[in-house]
XYZ file of N, CA and C in Angstrom:
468
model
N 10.008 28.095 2.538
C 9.004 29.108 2.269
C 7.787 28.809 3.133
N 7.296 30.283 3.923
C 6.213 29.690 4.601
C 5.062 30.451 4.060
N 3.668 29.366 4.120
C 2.643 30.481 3.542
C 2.210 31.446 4.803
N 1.761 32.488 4.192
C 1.321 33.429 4.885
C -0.094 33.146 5.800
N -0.481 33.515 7.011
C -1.193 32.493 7.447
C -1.023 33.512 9.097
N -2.605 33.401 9.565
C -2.708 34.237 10.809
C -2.570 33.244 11.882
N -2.051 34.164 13.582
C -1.845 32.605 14.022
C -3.132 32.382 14.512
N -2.963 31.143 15.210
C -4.355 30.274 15.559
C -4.090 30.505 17.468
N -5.016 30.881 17.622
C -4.823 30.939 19.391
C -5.042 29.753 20.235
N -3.821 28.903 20.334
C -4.284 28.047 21.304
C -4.307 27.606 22.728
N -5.126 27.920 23.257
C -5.216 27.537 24.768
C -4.476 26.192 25.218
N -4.828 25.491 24.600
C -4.053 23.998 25.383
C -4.368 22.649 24.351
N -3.344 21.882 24.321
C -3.282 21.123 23.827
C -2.942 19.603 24.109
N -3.308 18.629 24.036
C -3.404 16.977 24.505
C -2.612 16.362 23.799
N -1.439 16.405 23.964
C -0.403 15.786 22.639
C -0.573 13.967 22.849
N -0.801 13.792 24.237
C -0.500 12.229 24.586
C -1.925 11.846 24.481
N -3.261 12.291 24.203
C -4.287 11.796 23.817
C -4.516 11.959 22.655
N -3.886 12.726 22.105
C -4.106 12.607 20.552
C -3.223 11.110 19.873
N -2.214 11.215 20.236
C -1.056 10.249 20.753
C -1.822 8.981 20.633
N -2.214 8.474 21.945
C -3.028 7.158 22.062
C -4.006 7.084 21.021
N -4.818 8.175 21.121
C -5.921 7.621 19.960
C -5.445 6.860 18.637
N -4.189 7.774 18.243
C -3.496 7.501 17.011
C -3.077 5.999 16.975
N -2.455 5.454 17.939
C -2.114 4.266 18.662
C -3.032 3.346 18.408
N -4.022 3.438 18.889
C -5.240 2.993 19.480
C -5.614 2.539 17.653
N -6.415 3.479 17.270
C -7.350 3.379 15.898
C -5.855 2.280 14.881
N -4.618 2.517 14.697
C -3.940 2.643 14.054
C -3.780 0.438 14.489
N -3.406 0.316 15.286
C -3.641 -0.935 16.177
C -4.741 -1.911 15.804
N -6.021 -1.216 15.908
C -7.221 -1.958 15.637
C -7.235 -2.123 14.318
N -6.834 -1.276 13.578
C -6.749 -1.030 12.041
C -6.050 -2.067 11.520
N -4.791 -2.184 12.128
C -3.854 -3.268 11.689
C -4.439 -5.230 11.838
N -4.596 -5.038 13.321
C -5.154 -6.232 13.670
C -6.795 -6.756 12.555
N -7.599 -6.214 13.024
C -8.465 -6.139 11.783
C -8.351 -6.646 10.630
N -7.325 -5.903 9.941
C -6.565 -6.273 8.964
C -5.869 -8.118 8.942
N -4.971 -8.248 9.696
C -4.797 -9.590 9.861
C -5.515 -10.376 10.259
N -6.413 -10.009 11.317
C -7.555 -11.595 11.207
C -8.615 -11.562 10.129
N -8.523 -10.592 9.450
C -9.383 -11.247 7.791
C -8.620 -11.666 7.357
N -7.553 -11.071 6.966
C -6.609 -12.115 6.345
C -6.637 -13.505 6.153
N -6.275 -13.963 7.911
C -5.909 -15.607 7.916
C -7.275 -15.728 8.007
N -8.508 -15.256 8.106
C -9.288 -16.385 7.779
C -10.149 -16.168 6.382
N -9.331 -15.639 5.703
C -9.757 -15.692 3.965
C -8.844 -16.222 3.125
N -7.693 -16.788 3.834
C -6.590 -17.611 3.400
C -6.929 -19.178 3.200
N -6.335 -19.607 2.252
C -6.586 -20.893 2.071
C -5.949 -22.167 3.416
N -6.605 -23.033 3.779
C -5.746 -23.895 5.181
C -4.864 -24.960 4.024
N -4.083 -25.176 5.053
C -3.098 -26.345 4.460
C -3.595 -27.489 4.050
N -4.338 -28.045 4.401
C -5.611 -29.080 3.805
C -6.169 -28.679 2.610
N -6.532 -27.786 2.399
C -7.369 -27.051 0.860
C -6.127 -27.137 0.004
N -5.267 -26.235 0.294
C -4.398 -26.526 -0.861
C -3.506 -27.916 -1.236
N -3.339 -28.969 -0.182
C -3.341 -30.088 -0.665
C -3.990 -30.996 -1.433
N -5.107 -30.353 -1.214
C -6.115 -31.091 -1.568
C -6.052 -30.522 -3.579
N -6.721 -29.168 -3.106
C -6.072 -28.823 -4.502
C -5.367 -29.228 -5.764
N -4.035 -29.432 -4.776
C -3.087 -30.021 -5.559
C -3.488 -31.496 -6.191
N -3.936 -32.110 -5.076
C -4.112 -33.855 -5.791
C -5.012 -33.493 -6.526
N -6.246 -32.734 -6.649
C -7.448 -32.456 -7.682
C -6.475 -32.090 -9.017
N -5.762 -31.111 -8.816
C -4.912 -30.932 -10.484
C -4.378 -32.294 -10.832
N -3.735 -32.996 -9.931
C -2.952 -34.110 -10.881
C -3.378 -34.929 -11.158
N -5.233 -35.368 -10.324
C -6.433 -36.371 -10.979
C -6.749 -35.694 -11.849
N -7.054 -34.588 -12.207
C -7.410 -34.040 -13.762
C -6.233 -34.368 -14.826
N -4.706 -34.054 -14.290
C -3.761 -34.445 -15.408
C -3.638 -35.640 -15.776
N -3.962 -36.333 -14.912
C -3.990 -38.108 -15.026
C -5.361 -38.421 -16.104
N -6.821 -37.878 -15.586
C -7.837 -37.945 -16.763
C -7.191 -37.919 -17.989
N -6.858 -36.254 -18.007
C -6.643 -35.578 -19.469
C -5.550 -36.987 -20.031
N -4.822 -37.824 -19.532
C -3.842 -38.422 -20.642
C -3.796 -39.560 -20.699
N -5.195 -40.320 -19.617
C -6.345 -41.306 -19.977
C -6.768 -41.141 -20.695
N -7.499 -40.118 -20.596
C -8.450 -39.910 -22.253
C -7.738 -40.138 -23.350
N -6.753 -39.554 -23.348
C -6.110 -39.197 -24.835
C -5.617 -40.997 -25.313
N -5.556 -42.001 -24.122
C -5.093 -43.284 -25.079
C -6.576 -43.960 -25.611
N -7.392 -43.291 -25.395
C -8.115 -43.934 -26.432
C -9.650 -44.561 -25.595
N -10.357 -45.157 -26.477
C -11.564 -45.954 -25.338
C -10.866 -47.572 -24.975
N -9.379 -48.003 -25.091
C -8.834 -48.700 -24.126
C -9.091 -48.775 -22.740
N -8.647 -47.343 -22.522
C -8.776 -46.995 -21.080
C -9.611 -46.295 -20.573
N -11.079 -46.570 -20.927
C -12.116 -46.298 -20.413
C -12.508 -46.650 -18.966
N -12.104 -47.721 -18.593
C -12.592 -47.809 -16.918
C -11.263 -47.290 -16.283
N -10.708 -47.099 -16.720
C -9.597 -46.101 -15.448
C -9.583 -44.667 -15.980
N -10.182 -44.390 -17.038
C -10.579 -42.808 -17.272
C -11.844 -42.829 -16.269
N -12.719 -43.828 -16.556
C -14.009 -43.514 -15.748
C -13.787 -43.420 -14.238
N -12.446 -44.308 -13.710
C -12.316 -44.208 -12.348
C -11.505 -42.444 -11.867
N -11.223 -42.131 -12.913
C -10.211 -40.720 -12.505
C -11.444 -40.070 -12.776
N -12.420 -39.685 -13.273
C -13.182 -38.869 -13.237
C -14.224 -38.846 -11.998
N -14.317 -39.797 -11.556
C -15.001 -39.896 -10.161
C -13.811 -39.492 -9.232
N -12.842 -39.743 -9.279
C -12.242 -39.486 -8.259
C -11.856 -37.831 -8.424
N -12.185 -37.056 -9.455
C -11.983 -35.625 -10.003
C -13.584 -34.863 -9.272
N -14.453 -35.787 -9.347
C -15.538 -35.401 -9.132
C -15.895 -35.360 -7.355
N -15.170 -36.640 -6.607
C -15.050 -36.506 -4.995
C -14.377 -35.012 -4.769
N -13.118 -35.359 -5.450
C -12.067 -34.193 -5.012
C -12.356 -32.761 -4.921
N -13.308 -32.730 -5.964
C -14.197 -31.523 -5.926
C -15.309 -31.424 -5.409
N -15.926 -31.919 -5.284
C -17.137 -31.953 -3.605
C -16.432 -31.814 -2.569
N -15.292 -32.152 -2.042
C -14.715 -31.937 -1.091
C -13.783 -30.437 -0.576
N -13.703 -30.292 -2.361
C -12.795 -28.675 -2.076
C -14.357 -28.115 -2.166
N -15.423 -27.983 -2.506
C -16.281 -27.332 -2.365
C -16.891 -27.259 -0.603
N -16.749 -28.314 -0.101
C -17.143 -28.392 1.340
C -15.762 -27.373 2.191
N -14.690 -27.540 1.805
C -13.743 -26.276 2.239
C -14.234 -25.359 2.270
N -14.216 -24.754 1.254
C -14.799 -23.533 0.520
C -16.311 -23.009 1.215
N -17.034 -23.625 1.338
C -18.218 -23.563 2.420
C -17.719 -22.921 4.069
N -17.052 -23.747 4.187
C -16.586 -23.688 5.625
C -15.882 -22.883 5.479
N -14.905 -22.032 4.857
C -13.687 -20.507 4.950
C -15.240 -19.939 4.762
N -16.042 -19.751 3.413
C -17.563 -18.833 3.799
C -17.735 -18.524 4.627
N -18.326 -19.220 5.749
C -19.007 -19.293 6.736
C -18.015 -18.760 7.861
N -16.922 -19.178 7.780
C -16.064 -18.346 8.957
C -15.456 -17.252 8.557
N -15.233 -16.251 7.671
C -15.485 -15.205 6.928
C -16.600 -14.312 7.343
N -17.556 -14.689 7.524
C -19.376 -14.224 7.409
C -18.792 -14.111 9.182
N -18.483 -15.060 9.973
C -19.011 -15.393 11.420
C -17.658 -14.095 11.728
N -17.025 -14.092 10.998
C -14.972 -13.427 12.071
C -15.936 -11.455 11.279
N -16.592 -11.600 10.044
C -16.600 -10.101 10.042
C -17.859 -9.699 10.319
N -18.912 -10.839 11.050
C -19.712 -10.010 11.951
C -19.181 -9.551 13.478
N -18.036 -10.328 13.904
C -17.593 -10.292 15.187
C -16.845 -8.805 15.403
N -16.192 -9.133 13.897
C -14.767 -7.800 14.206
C -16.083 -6.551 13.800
N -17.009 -6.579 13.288
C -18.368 -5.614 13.479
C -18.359 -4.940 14.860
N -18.705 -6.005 15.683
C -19.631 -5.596 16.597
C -18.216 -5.161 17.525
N -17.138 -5.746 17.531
C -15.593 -5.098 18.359
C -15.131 -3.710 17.797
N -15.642 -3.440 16.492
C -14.836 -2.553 15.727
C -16.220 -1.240 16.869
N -17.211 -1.547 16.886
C -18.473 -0.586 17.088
C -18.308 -0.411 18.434
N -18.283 -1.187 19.320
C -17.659 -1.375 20.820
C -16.624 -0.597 20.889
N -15.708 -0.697 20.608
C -14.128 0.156 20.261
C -14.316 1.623 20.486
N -15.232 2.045 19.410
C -15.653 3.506 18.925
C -16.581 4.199 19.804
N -17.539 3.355 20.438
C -18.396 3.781 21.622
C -17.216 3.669 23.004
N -16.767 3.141 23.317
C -15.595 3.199 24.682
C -15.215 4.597 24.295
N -14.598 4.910 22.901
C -13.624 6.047 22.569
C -14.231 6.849 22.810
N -16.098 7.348 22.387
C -16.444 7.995 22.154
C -17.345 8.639 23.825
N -17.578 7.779 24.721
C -17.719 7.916 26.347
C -16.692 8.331 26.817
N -15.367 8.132 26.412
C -14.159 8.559 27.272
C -14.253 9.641 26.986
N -14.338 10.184 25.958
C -13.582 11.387 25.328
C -14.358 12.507 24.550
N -15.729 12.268 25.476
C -16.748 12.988 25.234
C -16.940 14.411 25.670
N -16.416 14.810 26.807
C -16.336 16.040 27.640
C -15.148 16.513 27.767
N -14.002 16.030 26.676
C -12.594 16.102 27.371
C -12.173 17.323 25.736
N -11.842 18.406 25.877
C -11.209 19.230 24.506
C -9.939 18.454 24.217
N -9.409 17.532 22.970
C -8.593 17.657 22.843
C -7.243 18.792 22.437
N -8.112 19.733 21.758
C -7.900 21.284 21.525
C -8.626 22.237 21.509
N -8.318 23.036 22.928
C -8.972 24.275 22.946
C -8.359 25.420 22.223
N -9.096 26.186 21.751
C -9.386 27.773 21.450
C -9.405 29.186 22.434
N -8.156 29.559 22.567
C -8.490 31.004 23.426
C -9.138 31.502 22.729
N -10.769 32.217 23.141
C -11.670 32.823 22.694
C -10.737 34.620 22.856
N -10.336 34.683 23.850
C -9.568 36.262 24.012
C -8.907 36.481 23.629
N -7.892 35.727 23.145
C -6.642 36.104 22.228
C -7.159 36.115 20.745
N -8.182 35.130 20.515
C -8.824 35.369 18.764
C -9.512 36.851 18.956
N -9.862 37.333 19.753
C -10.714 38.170 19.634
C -9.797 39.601 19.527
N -8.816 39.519 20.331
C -7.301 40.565 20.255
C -7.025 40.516 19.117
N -6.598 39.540 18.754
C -6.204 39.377 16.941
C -7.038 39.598 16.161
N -8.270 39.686 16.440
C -8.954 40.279 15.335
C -9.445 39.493 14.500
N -9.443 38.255 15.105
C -10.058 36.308 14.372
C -11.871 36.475 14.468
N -12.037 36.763 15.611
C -13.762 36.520 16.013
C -14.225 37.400 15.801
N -14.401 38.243 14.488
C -15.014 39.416 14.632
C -15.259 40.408 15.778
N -16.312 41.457 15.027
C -16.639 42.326 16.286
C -17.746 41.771 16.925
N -17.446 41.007 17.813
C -18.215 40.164 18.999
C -18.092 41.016 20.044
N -19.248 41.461 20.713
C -19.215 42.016 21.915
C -19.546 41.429 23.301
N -18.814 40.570 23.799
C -19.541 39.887 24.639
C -18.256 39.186 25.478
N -18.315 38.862 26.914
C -17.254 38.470 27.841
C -17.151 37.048 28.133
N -18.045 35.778 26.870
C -17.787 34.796 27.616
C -16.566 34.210 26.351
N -15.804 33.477 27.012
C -14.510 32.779 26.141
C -15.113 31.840 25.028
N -16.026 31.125 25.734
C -16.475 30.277 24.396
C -17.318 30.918 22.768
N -18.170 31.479 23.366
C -18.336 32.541 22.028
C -17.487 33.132 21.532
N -16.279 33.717 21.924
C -15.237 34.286 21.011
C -14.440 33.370 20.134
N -14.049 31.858 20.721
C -13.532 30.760 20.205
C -14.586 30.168 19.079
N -15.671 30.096 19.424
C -17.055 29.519 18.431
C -17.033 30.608 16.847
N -16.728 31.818 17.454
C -16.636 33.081 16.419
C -15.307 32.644 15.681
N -14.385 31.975 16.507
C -12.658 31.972 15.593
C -13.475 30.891 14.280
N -13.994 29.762 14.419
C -14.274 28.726 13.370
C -15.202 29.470 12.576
């Protein structure tokens, strides 16, 4: 079923620049995408580290529980719970900071990108409008006048 629908007069059309652009934006979009990624991902160091921080806490937790026996090797797992975590905190600083530094960069590439696009493809129609054929059809009103672009300006 098709809807009912007047045609559209078109003079000419850029299939392979519409094409690239699509390419183009669709590309940057993706990439973009993956370098935040890996650098909002945890490194293989952090999550090792991680890991030994959980099993100095599981080791505390079942120090503690024998009693004030084992008070100086509870007291030694809790310092060593307490390094482990200054240290995942100094990670954690550093993914910050390169986070902050990768999405001011992909900023100023993403803005660069859009200004190149937008100099190239500044004077160029990707789709023109026959102003004379809208005007035959009966698209541009009753416009009286012989230049093509006013009859096309009248089709929108």
């Amino acid at each position: 079923m098709v809807i009912p629908h007047s045609e559209i007069p078109i003079l000419s059309i850029r299939p392979t620049d519409i094409f690239m652009l699509l390419v183009v934006g669709s590309l940057t979009e993706i990439s973009h995408r993956i370098v935040v990624h890996r650098t909002k991902r945890q490194s293989s160091a952090e999550k090792a580290e991680r890991k030994a921080l959980r099993a100095a806490r599981y080791q505390t937790i079942k120090k503690r529980a024998l009693g004030p026996s084992a008070f100086v090797e509870t007291s030694k797992l809790e310092r060593l719970v307490l390094n482990k975590e200054k240290e995942l905190k100094v990670f954690e600083e550093k993914r910050a900071q390169n986070v902050k530094t990768m999405e001011k960069v992909m900023k100023y590439t993403m803005t660069f990108l859009n200004l190149c696009i937008f100099l190239m493809y500044y004077g160029i129609p990707i789709l023109e409008v026959d102003g004379f054929k809208a005007s035959e059809l009966g698209l541009s009103g009753n416009l009286q006048s012989d230049d093509h672009a006013e009859h096309a300006a009248a089709f929108w």
